[in-house]
């Protein structure tokens, strides 16, 4: 059958369907609408959202079976939309979620699949191809097999939160195909995971992996569960299997970098540094993850001692983290703090000056860092002033007391003032007693 | 030596298929030669759509659109250089529709090809179609 013939056949099927579109590009939106009309969906049943919040409202109010969503927003919006849609339409037999992206890499496709999207359309696209994909998607669903109906039924119970009923439904399910068996095993694993029985869920996923060693979501969940449980050797093994068989999901880069650090694969950090140029066209989220990972890696390396403390590697990681993560203040704070740890005061000063130009000049974290920097630079009076202002603003971390007391001693402040500061600090933090000899010597 | 994760990360996983474009307006004799201002949205054998600066053209204007690989050096681009380059696709189009996209200074243009689509244009469409097929395989494998 040609595409046109298949389209004609499916028109009755789509007649009662609704669709929602979140796509800022008007021409793309019109092309999608045109495809939907060709498929037989009434234009009155096609809803357009101007923002994510509107899309969620449309989903809740109209329950569209088909949703088109652009990656115009940075963040975890695909996963959020999928969750929202599953709550509104828990049976997924007739649903289709299509993500549109200008980043048409394999990694983007992998990320979309993991977020729960069914299909991905990369821009620029051809409307005919979109139509073809949709017709193909629904080919098996127009007259679904009994197995598919039963499995989607169990999935529906899971999406509704009726986990015990879902488990009962799966217990009486008898698979007629290998895919069916795999799917029912996976759903059992999902039930256990959602109930919080993580170890049992892992066993279930491993059972699937014994049938299909590269079952994507089983590998993903096993990786996540192992990582959460700090079983890094296992996490590493699952990560290897994922990377061997699938494109890397850019959102996992941060986790992989942390894994490199905790498994002492420090030379991997250099590789991640070299990845920067290769992945900078993959979207902001990717770079943020990479910057965060490099900052964490550098921080950890700075805590090592002796030969393990590779200053050259630390500085490379920090440099790259600054290069790509300069818009993310938490990442920059971590970078600046690590520069301070390794004594690169000029870098700290540069970052502090740059970041504290705007609103961050009131940020407690940055002010603390500024105080520490001033102290390290020998600017004790200034350090004390910053410290006292933080205390005046009711910000009482131990380090603020410590540096304020030490600065006050250095500049020969009134002994009574120092003693009062010390008493105040040690009341909150008994460990400040280590400064007692200094205070006594006044 | 135990294989590290990074031995398994393929940089090409992040590679996007991308083409740049610039436009010369044959009706108003204006040119917009900064590729970063343009985005391709979709293709059909008779039309394609781009997101571009609003000032580029009005309805009915005739444009020359130059589409070229992302790797082509873009500094000091001129119309003459583009016409002379071997891997640049030059398309004559008419502006058939304009849509506001809520992005200040930009809108969507729907452009109709003048005459029949050239082989090179159809090859470009096919290139994106087969890239899309590869992405479909990834999505399918991940299910």
Coordinates of C-alpha atoms in Angstrom, one line a residue:
Chain A
X1 CA 0.0 0.0 0.0
X2 CA 1.3 3.5 -0.8
X3 CA 1.4 6.2 1.9
X4 CA -1.7 7.9 0.4
X5 CA -3.6 4.6 0.4
X6 CA -2.7 3.9 4.0
X7 CA -3.6 7.5 4.9
X8 CA -7.1 7.0 3.4
X9 CA -7.6 3.8 5.3
X10 CA -6.7 5.4 8.6
X11 CA -8.9 8.4 8.3
X12 CA -11.8 6.9 10.2
X13 CA -9.4 5.8 12.9
X14 CA -8.1 9.4 13.4
X15 CA -11.5 11.1 13.1
X16 CA -12.1 11.2 16.9
X17 CA -8.5 12.1 17.8
X18 CA -7.2 15.3 19.3
X19 CA -3.8 16.8 19.1
X20 CA -1.8 19.5 20.9
X21 CA 1.2 21.4 19.5
X22 CA 3.8 23.4 21.4
X23 CA 6.0 24.8 18.7
X24 CA 7.1 28.5 18.5
X25 CA 7.9 28.3 14.8
X26 CA 4.6 29.1 13.0
X27 CA 5.6 27.6 9.7
X28 CA 6.4 24.3 11.4
X29 CA 3.2 24.5 13.4
X30 CA 1.2 25.0 10.1
X31 CA 3.0 22.1 8.5
X32 CA 2.1 19.9 11.4
X33 CA -1.6 21.0 11.2
X34 CA -1.6 20.3 7.5
X35 CA -0.4 16.7 8.2
X36 CA -3.0 16.2 10.9
X37 CA -5.7 17.4 8.5
X38 CA -4.5 14.9 5.9
X39 CA -4.7 12.2 8.4
X40 CA -8.3 13.0 9.2
X41 CA -8.1 14.9 12.4
X42 CA -10.5 17.8 12.7
X43 CA -8.8 21.2 12.8
X44 CA -11.1 22.1 15.7
X45 CA -9.5 19.3 17.7
X46 CA -6.0 20.6 17.2
X47 CA -4.9 22.9 20.0
X48 CA -1.9 25.2 20.0
X49 CA 0.1 26.2 23.1
X50 CA 2.2 29.3 23.4
X51 CA 4.2 28.0 26.4
X52 CA 4.7 24.9 28.5
X53 CA 2.2 25.9 31.1
X54 CA -0.5 26.3 28.4
X55 CA 0.5 22.9 26.9
X56 CA 0.0 21.2 30.3
X57 CA -3.4 23.0 30.6
X58 CA -4.5 21.8 27.2
X59 CA -3.4 18.2 28.0
X60 CA -5.4 18.3 31.2
X61 CA -8.5 19.8 29.7
X62 CA -8.7 18.1 26.3
X63 CA -6.7 14.9 26.7
X64 CA -5.2 15.0 23.2
X65 CA -3.9 11.6 22.1
X66 CA -1.1 13.1 20.0
X67 CA 1.3 15.8 21.3
X68 CA 3.9 17.6 19.4
X69 CA 6.5 19.4 21.5
X70 CA 9.5 21.4 20.5
X71 CA 12.7 21.5 22.5
X72 CA 12.5 25.3 22.5
X73 CA 12.8 25.2 26.3
X74 CA 15.9 24.2 28.2
X75 CA 15.3 21.8 31.1
X76 CA 13.5 18.6 31.8
X77 CA 10.3 19.6 30.1
X78 CA 9.9 16.6 27.9
X79 CA 9.9 14.3 30.9
X80 CA 7.5 16.6 32.7
X81 CA 5.1 16.6 29.7
X82 CA 5.3 12.8 29.4
X83 CA 4.4 12.4 33.1
X84 CA 1.5 14.9 32.8
X85 CA 0.2 13.1 29.7
X86 CA 0.5 9.6 31.3
X87 CA -1.6 10.8 34.2
X88 CA -4.3 12.2 31.9
X89 CA -4.3 9.3 29.5
X90 CA -2.9 6.3 31.4
X91 CA -3.6 3.8 28.6
X92 CA -1.0 4.4 26.0
X93 CA -2.5 2.3 23.2
X94 CA -3.6 5.3 21.2
X95 CA -1.1 7.9 22.3
X96 CA 1.8 9.4 20.4
X97 CA 4.3 11.9 21.7
X98 CA 6.6 13.5 19.1
X99 CA 9.5 15.7 20.0
X100 CA 10.9 18.3 17.6
X101 CA 14.5 19.4 17.8
X102 CA 17.0 21.5 15.9
X103 CA 19.7 19.4 17.4
X104 CA 19.5 16.4 15.2
X105 CA 22.2 14.3 16.7
X106 CA 22.0 10.6 17.8
X107 CA 22.5 11.8 21.4
X108 CA 19.5 14.0 21.2
X109 CA 17.4 11.1 20.0
X110 CA 18.7 9.0 22.8
X111 CA 17.8 11.7 25.4
X112 CA 14.3 12.1 23.9
X113 CA 13.7 8.3 24.1
X114 CA 14.8 8.3 27.7
X115 CA 12.5 11.1 28.5
X116 CA 9.6 9.0 27.2
X117 CA 9.0 10.5 23.8
X118 CA 7.8 8.1 21.2
X119 CA 9.2 9.7 18.1
X120 CA 11.6 12.5 17.3
X121 CA 11.5 14.8 14.3
X122 CA 14.6 16.7 13.5
X123 CA 14.5 20.1 11.9
X124 CA 14.5 20.7 9.0
X125 CA 12.0 17.9 8.3
X126 CA 9.8 16.9 5.5
X127 CA 6.0 16.9 6.3
X128 CA 5.5 13.8 4.2
X129 CA 8.0 12.0 6.4
X130 CA 6.2 13.1 9.5
X131 CA 2.9 11.8 8.1
X132 CA 4.6 8.5 7.2
X133 CA 6.0 8.1 10.7
X134 CA 2.6 8.7 12.2
X135 CA 0.9 6.2 9.9
X136 CA 3.5 3.6 10.6
X137 CA 3.3 4.2 14.4
X138 CA -0.4 3.6 14.4
X139 CA -0.3 0.6 11.9
X140 CA -0.1 -2.0 14.7
X141 CA -2.4 0.0 17.0
X142 CA -5.4 0.3 14.8
X143 CA -6.1 -3.4 15.2
X144 CA -4.0 -4.3 18.3
X145 CA -3.2 -7.8 19.3
X146 CA -4.6 -9.2 22.5
X147 CA -1.1 -9.2 23.9
X148 CA -0.7 -5.5 23.2
X149 CA -4.1 -4.7 24.7
X150 CA -3.3 -6.7 27.9
X151 CA 0.2 -5.1 28.3
X152 CA -1.2 -1.6 27.7
X153 CA -3.9 -2.4 30.3
X154 CA -1.2 -3.3 32.9
X155 CA 0.7 -0.1 31.9
X156 CA -2.5 1.9 32.4
X157 CA -2.9 0.5 36.0
X158 CA 0.8 1.5 36.7
X159 CA 0.2 5.0 35.4
X160 CA -2.9 5.3 37.6
X161 CA -0.8 4.3 40.6
X162 CA -2.7 1.0 41.0
X163 CA 0.4 -1.0 41.4
X164 CA -1.0 -4.0 43.2
X165 CA -3.7 -4.4 40.5
X166 CA -1.1 -4.0 37.8
X167 CA 1.0 -6.8 39.5
X168 CA -2.1 -9.0 39.6
X169 CA -2.8 -8.3 35.9
X170 CA 0.7 -9.2 34.9
X171 CA 0.7 -12.4 37.1
X172 CA -2.2 -13.7 35.0
X173 CA -0.6 -12.5 31.7
X174 CA 0.8 -15.1 29.3
X175 CA 3.1 -13.7 26.7
X176 CA 2.8 -15.0 23.1
X177 CA 5.9 -13.2 21.8
X178 CA 9.5 -12.5 23.0
X179 CA 8.7 -8.8 23.0
X180 CA 5.6 -9.4 25.1
X181 CA 7.6 -11.4 27.6
X182 CA 10.3 -8.7 27.8
X183 CA 7.6 -6.0 28.2
X184 CA 5.8 -7.8 31.0
X185 CA 9.1 -8.4 32.9
X186 CA 9.9 -4.8 32.5
X187 CA 6.5 -3.7 33.8
X188 CA 7.0 -5.9 36.8
X189 CA 10.3 -4.2 37.4
X190 CA 8.7 -0.8 37.1
X191 CA 6.1 -1.8 39.7
X192 CA 8.8 -2.8 42.2
X193 CA 10.8 0.3 41.5
X194 CA 7.7 2.6 42.0
X195 CA 7.0 0.7 45.2
X196 CA 10.5 1.5 46.4
X197 CA 11.7 -2.1 46.3
X198 CA 14.9 -1.1 44.4
X199 CA 16.9 -4.2 44.9
X200 CA 14.0 -6.4 43.8
X201 CA 13.4 -4.1 40.8
X202 CA 17.0 -4.5 39.8
X203 CA 16.6 -8.3 39.9
X204 CA 13.6 -7.9 37.6
X205 CA 15.6 -5.8 35.2
X206 CA 18.5 -8.2 35.3
X207 CA 16.0 -10.9 34.3
X208 CA 15.2 -9.0 31.2
X209 CA 18.8 -8.4 30.5
X210 CA 19.4 -12.1 30.6
X211 CA 16.9 -12.4 27.7
X212 CA 17.9 -9.1 26.0
X213 CA 21.3 -8.0 27.2
X214 CA 20.9 -4.5 25.7
X215 CA 17.3 -3.7 26.8
X216 CA 17.6 0.0 27.0
X217 CA 15.4 1.0 29.9
X218 CA 16.6 -1.9 32.0
X219 CA 20.2 -0.8 31.6
X220 CA 19.2 2.8 32.3
X221 CA 17.3 1.9 35.5
X222 CA 20.0 -0.5 36.7
X223 CA 22.6 2.2 36.1
X224 CA 20.5 4.8 38.0
X225 CA 19.7 2.4 40.9
X226 CA 23.4 1.3 41.2
X227 CA 24.6 4.9 41.2
X228 CA 22.0 5.9 43.9
X229 CA 23.1 3.0 46.0
X230 CA 26.8 4.1 45.5
X231 CA 27.5 0.7 43.9
X232 CA 29.9 2.4 41.5
X233 CA 31.5 -0.8 40.1
X234 CA 28.0 -2.0 39.1
X235 CA 27.1 1.5 37.8
X236 CA 30.3 1.5 35.7
X237 CA 29.4 -1.9 34.2
X238 CA 25.9 -0.8 33.2
X239 CA 27.3 2.5 31.8
X240 CA 29.7 0.5 29.7
X241 CA 26.9 -1.6 28.3
X242 CA 24.8 1.5 27.6
X243 CA 27.6 3.3 25.8
X244 CA 28.6 0.3 23.8
X245 CA 25.1 -0.1 22.3
X246 CA 23.5 3.3 22.4
X247 CA 24.4 6.9 21.7
X248 CA 25.2 8.7 24.9
X249 CA 22.4 10.7 26.5
X250 CA 24.0 14.1 27.1
X251 CA 22.1 14.4 30.4
X252 CA 24.2 11.5 31.7
X253 CA 27.6 13.1 31.1
X254 CA 27.6 14.7 34.5
X255 CA 26.9 11.3 36.1
X256 CA 29.6 9.7 34.0
X257 CA 32.1 12.3 35.0
X258 CA 31.3 11.7 38.7
X259 CA 31.7 8.0 38.0
X260 CA 35.2 8.6 36.5
X261 CA 36.1 10.5 39.7
X262 CA 34.8 7.9 42.2
X263 CA 36.3 5.0 40.3
X264 CA 39.7 7.0 40.1
X265 CA 39.6 7.0 36.3
X266 CA 41.0 10.5 36.4
X267 CA 42.5 10.4 32.9
X268 CA 38.9 10.2 31.7
X269 CA 38.5 13.8 32.8
X270 CA 40.9 14.9 30.1
X271 CA 38.7 13.2 27.6
X272 CA 35.7 15.0 28.8
X273 CA 37.6 18.3 28.5
X274 CA 38.3 17.5 24.9
X275 CA 34.6 16.8 24.3
X276 CA 33.7 20.4 24.9
X277 CA 34.1 21.5 21.3
X278 CA 32.4 18.4 19.9
X279 CA 29.3 18.8 22.0
X280 CA 28.8 22.5 22.2
X281 CA 26.2 22.4 19.4
X282 CA 24.2 19.9 21.4
X283 CA 22.4 22.4 23.5
X284 CA 22.9 24.3 26.7
X285 CA 21.8 21.4 29.0
X286 CA 24.6 19.3 27.7
X287 CA 27.2 21.9 28.4
X288 CA 25.8 22.6 31.8
X289 CA 26.1 18.9 32.7
X290 CA 29.6 18.8 31.4
X291 CA 30.7 22.0 33.2
X292 CA 29.1 20.7 36.4
X293 CA 30.9 17.3 36.0
X294 CA 34.2 18.9 35.4
X295 CA 33.8 21.2 38.4
X296 CA 33.0 18.2 40.6
X297 CA 35.9 16.2 39.2
X298 CA 38.3 19.0 39.8
X299 CA 37.0 19.6 43.4
X300 CA 37.5 15.9 44.2
X301 CA 41.0 15.8 42.7
X302 CA 41.9 18.8 44.8
X303 CA 41.2 16.8 48.0
X304 CA 43.7 14.1 47.1
X305 CA 47.2 14.2 48.5
X306 CA 50.7 13.5 47.3
X307 CA 51.2 12.1 43.8
X308 CA 47.5 11.7 43.3
X309 CA 47.0 15.4 43.3
X310 CA 47.5 16.3 39.7
X311 CA 47.4 20.1 39.6
X312 CA 47.8 20.2 35.8
X313 CA 44.7 18.0 35.4
X314 CA 42.8 20.0 38.0
X315 CA 43.5 23.3 36.3
X316 CA 42.5 21.8 32.9
X317 CA 39.2 20.7 34.3
X318 CA 38.6 24.1 35.9
X319 CA 39.5 26.0 32.8
X320 CA 37.1 24.1 30.7
X321 CA 34.4 24.3 33.4
X322 CA 34.8 28.1 33.3
X323 CA 34.8 28.2 29.5
X324 CA 31.5 26.4 29.2
X325 CA 29.8 27.0 32.5
X326 CA 30.2 30.7 33.1
X327 CA 26.5 31.3 33.0
X328 CA 25.9 29.0 35.9
X329 CA 26.7 30.6 39.1
X330 CA 26.7 27.5 41.3
X331 CA 29.1 25.8 39.0
X332 CA 31.3 29.0 39.0
X333 CA 31.2 29.0 42.8
X334 CA 32.4 25.5 42.9
X335 CA 35.2 26.3 40.4
X336 CA 36.3 29.4 42.4
X337 CA 36.3 27.5 45.6
X338 CA 38.5 24.8 44.1
X339 CA 40.9 27.5 42.7
X340 CA 41.1 28.8 46.3
X341 CA 41.8 25.3 47.6
X342 CA 44.8 24.9 45.2
X343 CA 46.0 28.5 45.8
X344 CA 45.3 30.0 42.4
X345 CA 44.2 33.3 44.0
X346 CA 44.3 35.3 40.8
X347 CA 41.7 33.0 39.2
X348 CA 39.5 33.3 42.3
X349 CA 39.8 37.1 42.2
X350 CA 38.8 37.2 38.6
X351 CA 35.8 35.0 39.1
X352 CA 34.6 36.7 42.3
X353 CA 34.9 40.2 40.6
X354 CA 33.0 39.0 37.5
X355 CA 30.3 37.1 39.3
X356 CA 29.7 39.7 42.0
X357 CA 29.0 42.5 39.6
X358 CA 25.2 42.0 39.6
X359 CA 22.8 40.5 42.1
X360 CA 25.3 38.0 43.3
X361 CA 27.0 40.7 45.3
X362 CA 24.4 40.0 48.0
X363 CA 24.7 36.2 47.7
X364 CA 26.0 34.6 50.9
X365 CA 28.0 32.0 49.2
X366 CA 29.9 34.4 47.0
X367 CA 30.4 36.8 49.9
X368 CA 31.9 34.0 52.0
X369 CA 34.2 33.2 49.1
X370 CA 35.2 36.8 48.8
X371 CA 36.0 36.9 52.5
X372 CA 38.2 33.8 52.2
X373 CA 40.0 35.2 49.2
X374 CA 40.7 38.5 51.0
X375 CA 42.1 36.6 54.0
X376 CA 44.4 34.5 51.7
X377 CA 45.6 37.7 50.0
X378 CA 46.5 39.2 53.4
X379 CA 43.7 41.8 53.2
X380 CA 42.7 41.1 56.8
X381 CA 40.8 44.4 57.4
X382 CA 38.7 43.9 54.3
X383 CA 38.2 40.2 55.2
X384 CA 36.9 41.1 58.6
X385 CA 34.6 43.7 57.2
X386 CA 33.0 41.2 54.8
X387 CA 32.8 38.6 57.7
X388 CA 31.1 41.1 60.1
X389 CA 28.6 42.1 57.4
X390 CA 27.7 38.5 56.9
X391 CA 27.2 38.0 60.6
X392 CA 25.1 41.2 60.8
X393 CA 23.0 39.7 58.0
X394 CA 22.5 36.6 60.3
X395 CA 24.6 34.4 58.2
X396 CA 26.5 32.3 60.7
X397 CA 28.6 29.5 59.1
X398 CA 31.6 28.3 61.0
X399 CA 34.1 29.6 58.4
X400 CA 32.8 33.1 58.7
X401 CA 33.5 33.1 62.4
X402 CA 36.9 31.5 61.9
X403 CA 38.2 33.9 59.3
X404 CA 36.7 36.9 61.1
X405 CA 38.4 36.0 64.4
X406 CA 41.7 35.3 62.7
X407 CA 41.5 38.5 60.7
X408 CA 40.6 40.5 63.8
X409 CA 43.7 39.1 65.6
X410 CA 45.9 39.9 62.6
X411 CA 44.9 43.6 62.6
X412 CA 45.1 43.9 66.4
X413 CA 41.5 44.7 67.0
X414 CA 40.3 45.3 70.5
X415 CA 40.8 42.1 72.5
X416 CA 37.4 42.4 74.1
X417 CA 35.8 42.6 70.7
X418 CA 37.8 39.5 69.6
X419 CA 36.8 37.6 72.7
X420 CA 33.2 38.4 72.3
X421 CA 33.3 37.2 68.6
X422 CA 35.1 34.1 69.8
X423 CA 32.5 33.3 72.5
X424 CA 29.7 33.8 70.0
X425 CA 31.3 31.5 67.5
X426 CA 32.3 28.7 69.9
X427 CA 28.7 28.7 71.3
X428 CA 27.6 27.7 67.9
X429 CA 30.6 25.7 66.8
X430 CA 32.6 24.0 69.6
X431 CA 35.3 23.1 67.0
X432 CA 36.3 26.8 67.1
X433 CA 37.9 26.0 70.4
X434 CA 41.0 25.3 68.3
X435 CA 41.3 29.1 68.1
X436 CA 41.5 29.4 71.9
X437 CA 45.3 29.6 72.0
X438 CA 45.2 32.5 69.5
X439 CA 42.6 34.3 71.5
X440 CA 44.4 33.7 74.9
X441 CA 47.6 35.1 73.5
X442 CA 45.9 38.6 73.1
Chain B
X1 CA 44.1 -2.1 30.9
X2 CA 40.4 -2.0 31.8
X3 CA 38.4 -0.2 29.1
X4 CA 37.2 3.2 30.4
X5 CA 33.9 4.7 29.7
X6 CA 35.5 7.3 27.5
X7 CA 36.8 4.6 25.2
X8 CA 33.2 4.0 24.4
X9 CA 31.9 7.5 23.9
X10 CA 31.7 8.3 20.3
X11 CA 32.0 12.0 19.6
X12 CA 30.1 11.6 16.4
X13 CA 27.0 10.8 18.5
X14 CA 26.8 14.5 19.1
X15 CA 27.3 15.5 15.5
X16 CA 24.3 17.3 14.0
X17 CA 23.6 17.4 10.3
X18 CA 23.6 21.1 9.6
X19 CA 23.5 23.5 6.7
X20 CA 23.9 27.2 6.8
X21 CA 22.2 29.7 4.6
X22 CA 22.4 33.3 3.6
X23 CA 20.0 35.3 1.4
X24 CA 20.1 38.0 -1.3
X25 CA 16.9 39.8 -2.0
X26 CA 16.6 40.3 -5.7
X27 CA 13.6 42.6 -5.4
X28 CA 14.9 45.0 -2.8
X29 CA 18.6 44.4 -3.5
X30 CA 19.3 43.8 0.2
X31 CA 21.5 41.0 1.4
X32 CA 21.7 39.2 4.7
X33 CA 25.0 37.4 4.8
X34 CA 25.1 36.3 8.5
X35 CA 24.2 32.6 8.6
X36 CA 23.6 32.7 12.3
X37 CA 20.4 34.6 11.7
X38 CA 18.8 31.9 9.7
X39 CA 17.3 28.5 10.6
X40 CA 15.9 25.9 8.2
X41 CA 12.5 24.6 9.4
X42 CA 11.1 22.2 6.8
X43 CA 11.5 21.1 3.2
X44 CA 9.0 19.9 0.5
X45 CA 9.9 19.4 -3.2
X46 CA 8.2 22.8 -4.0
X47 CA 8.6 24.9 -0.8
X48 CA 10.8 25.3 2.2
X49 CA 10.6 27.4 5.3
X50 CA 13.2 29.4 7.1
X51 CA 13.3 31.5 10.3
X52 CA 14.9 34.8 9.3
X53 CA 15.2 38.5 10.1
X54 CA 11.9 40.3 9.5
X55 CA 13.6 43.0 7.4
X56 CA 14.8 40.4 4.9
X57 CA 11.8 40.5 2.6
X58 CA 8.0 41.1 2.1
X59 CA 5.3 39.0 0.5
X60 CA 6.0 38.4 -3.2
X61 CA 9.7 39.3 -3.1
X62 CA 12.1 37.2 -5.1
X63 CA 15.1 35.9 -3.2
X64 CA 18.3 34.0 -3.9
X65 CA 18.9 31.6 -1.1
X66 CA 22.4 30.1 -0.7
X67 CA 22.5 26.8 1.3
X68 CA 25.9 25.4 2.1
X69 CA 27.5 22.8 4.4
X70 CA 28.1 23.9 8.0
X71 CA 31.9 23.4 7.5
X72 CA 32.2 26.1 4.9
X73 CA 34.2 29.1 6.2
X74 CA 31.8 32.0 6.6
X75 CA 34.1 35.0 7.2
X76 CA 33.9 37.7 4.5
X77 CA 31.2 36.0 2.6
X78 CA 30.1 37.7 -0.6
X79 CA 27.6 36.8 -3.2
X80 CA 30.3 36.4 -5.8
X81 CA 32.2 33.9 -3.5
X82 CA 29.0 31.9 -3.0
X83 CA 28.1 31.8 -6.6
X84 CA 31.6 30.6 -7.4
X85 CA 31.8 27.9 -4.7
X86 CA 31.1 24.3 -5.8
X87 CA 29.2 23.0 -2.8
X88 CA 26.8 25.9 -2.4
X89 CA 23.2 25.3 -3.5
X90 CA 21.7 28.5 -5.0
X91 CA 17.9 28.6 -5.0
X92 CA 15.6 31.2 -6.5
X93 CA 12.4 31.5 -4.5
X94 CA 9.4 33.7 -4.0
X95 CA 8.1 34.7 -0.6
X96 CA 4.7 33.0 -0.3
X97 CA 3.9 33.6 3.3
X98 CA 5.2 35.3 6.4
X99 CA 4.4 34.3 10.0
X100 CA 5.1 36.2 13.2
X101 CA 6.8 34.0 15.7
X102 CA 6.9 36.3 18.7
X103 CA 10.6 36.6 18.5
X104 CA 11.4 40.3 18.1
X105 CA 12.9 41.1 14.7
X106 CA 12.3 37.6 13.2
X107 CA 9.6 35.8 11.4
X108 CA 9.0 32.5 9.5
X109 CA 9.2 32.7 5.8
X110 CA 7.5 30.1 3.5
X111 CA 9.4 30.2 0.2
X112 CA 8.2 28.8 -3.1
X113 CA 10.8 27.5 -5.5
X114 CA 10.8 29.1 -8.9
X115 CA 10.7 26.4 -11.5
X116 CA 11.2 22.7 -10.8
X117 CA 13.3 21.5 -7.9
X118 CA 16.9 20.9 -9.0
X119 CA 18.6 17.5 -8.4
X120 CA 20.8 19.2 -5.9
X121 CA 17.8 20.4 -3.9
X122 CA 16.2 17.0 -4.0
X123 CA 19.5 15.5 -2.9
X124 CA 19.5 17.9 0.1
X125 CA 16.0 16.8 1.1
X126 CA 17.0 13.2 0.8
X127 CA 20.1 13.8 2.9
X128 CA 17.9 15.0 5.8
X129 CA 15.4 12.2 5.2
X130 CA 18.0 9.6 5.5
X131 CA 19.5 11.3 8.6
X132 CA 16.0 11.3 10.1
X133 CA 15.8 7.5 9.3
X134 CA 19.0 7.0 11.4
X135 CA 17.4 8.9 14.3
X136 CA 14.3 6.8 14.0
X137 CA 16.5 3.7 14.3
X138 CA 17.9 5.1 17.6
X139 CA 14.5 5.8 19.0
X140 CA 13.2 2.4 18.0
X141 CA 16.2 0.6 19.5
X142 CA 15.7 2.5 22.8
X143 CA 12.1 1.3 23.1

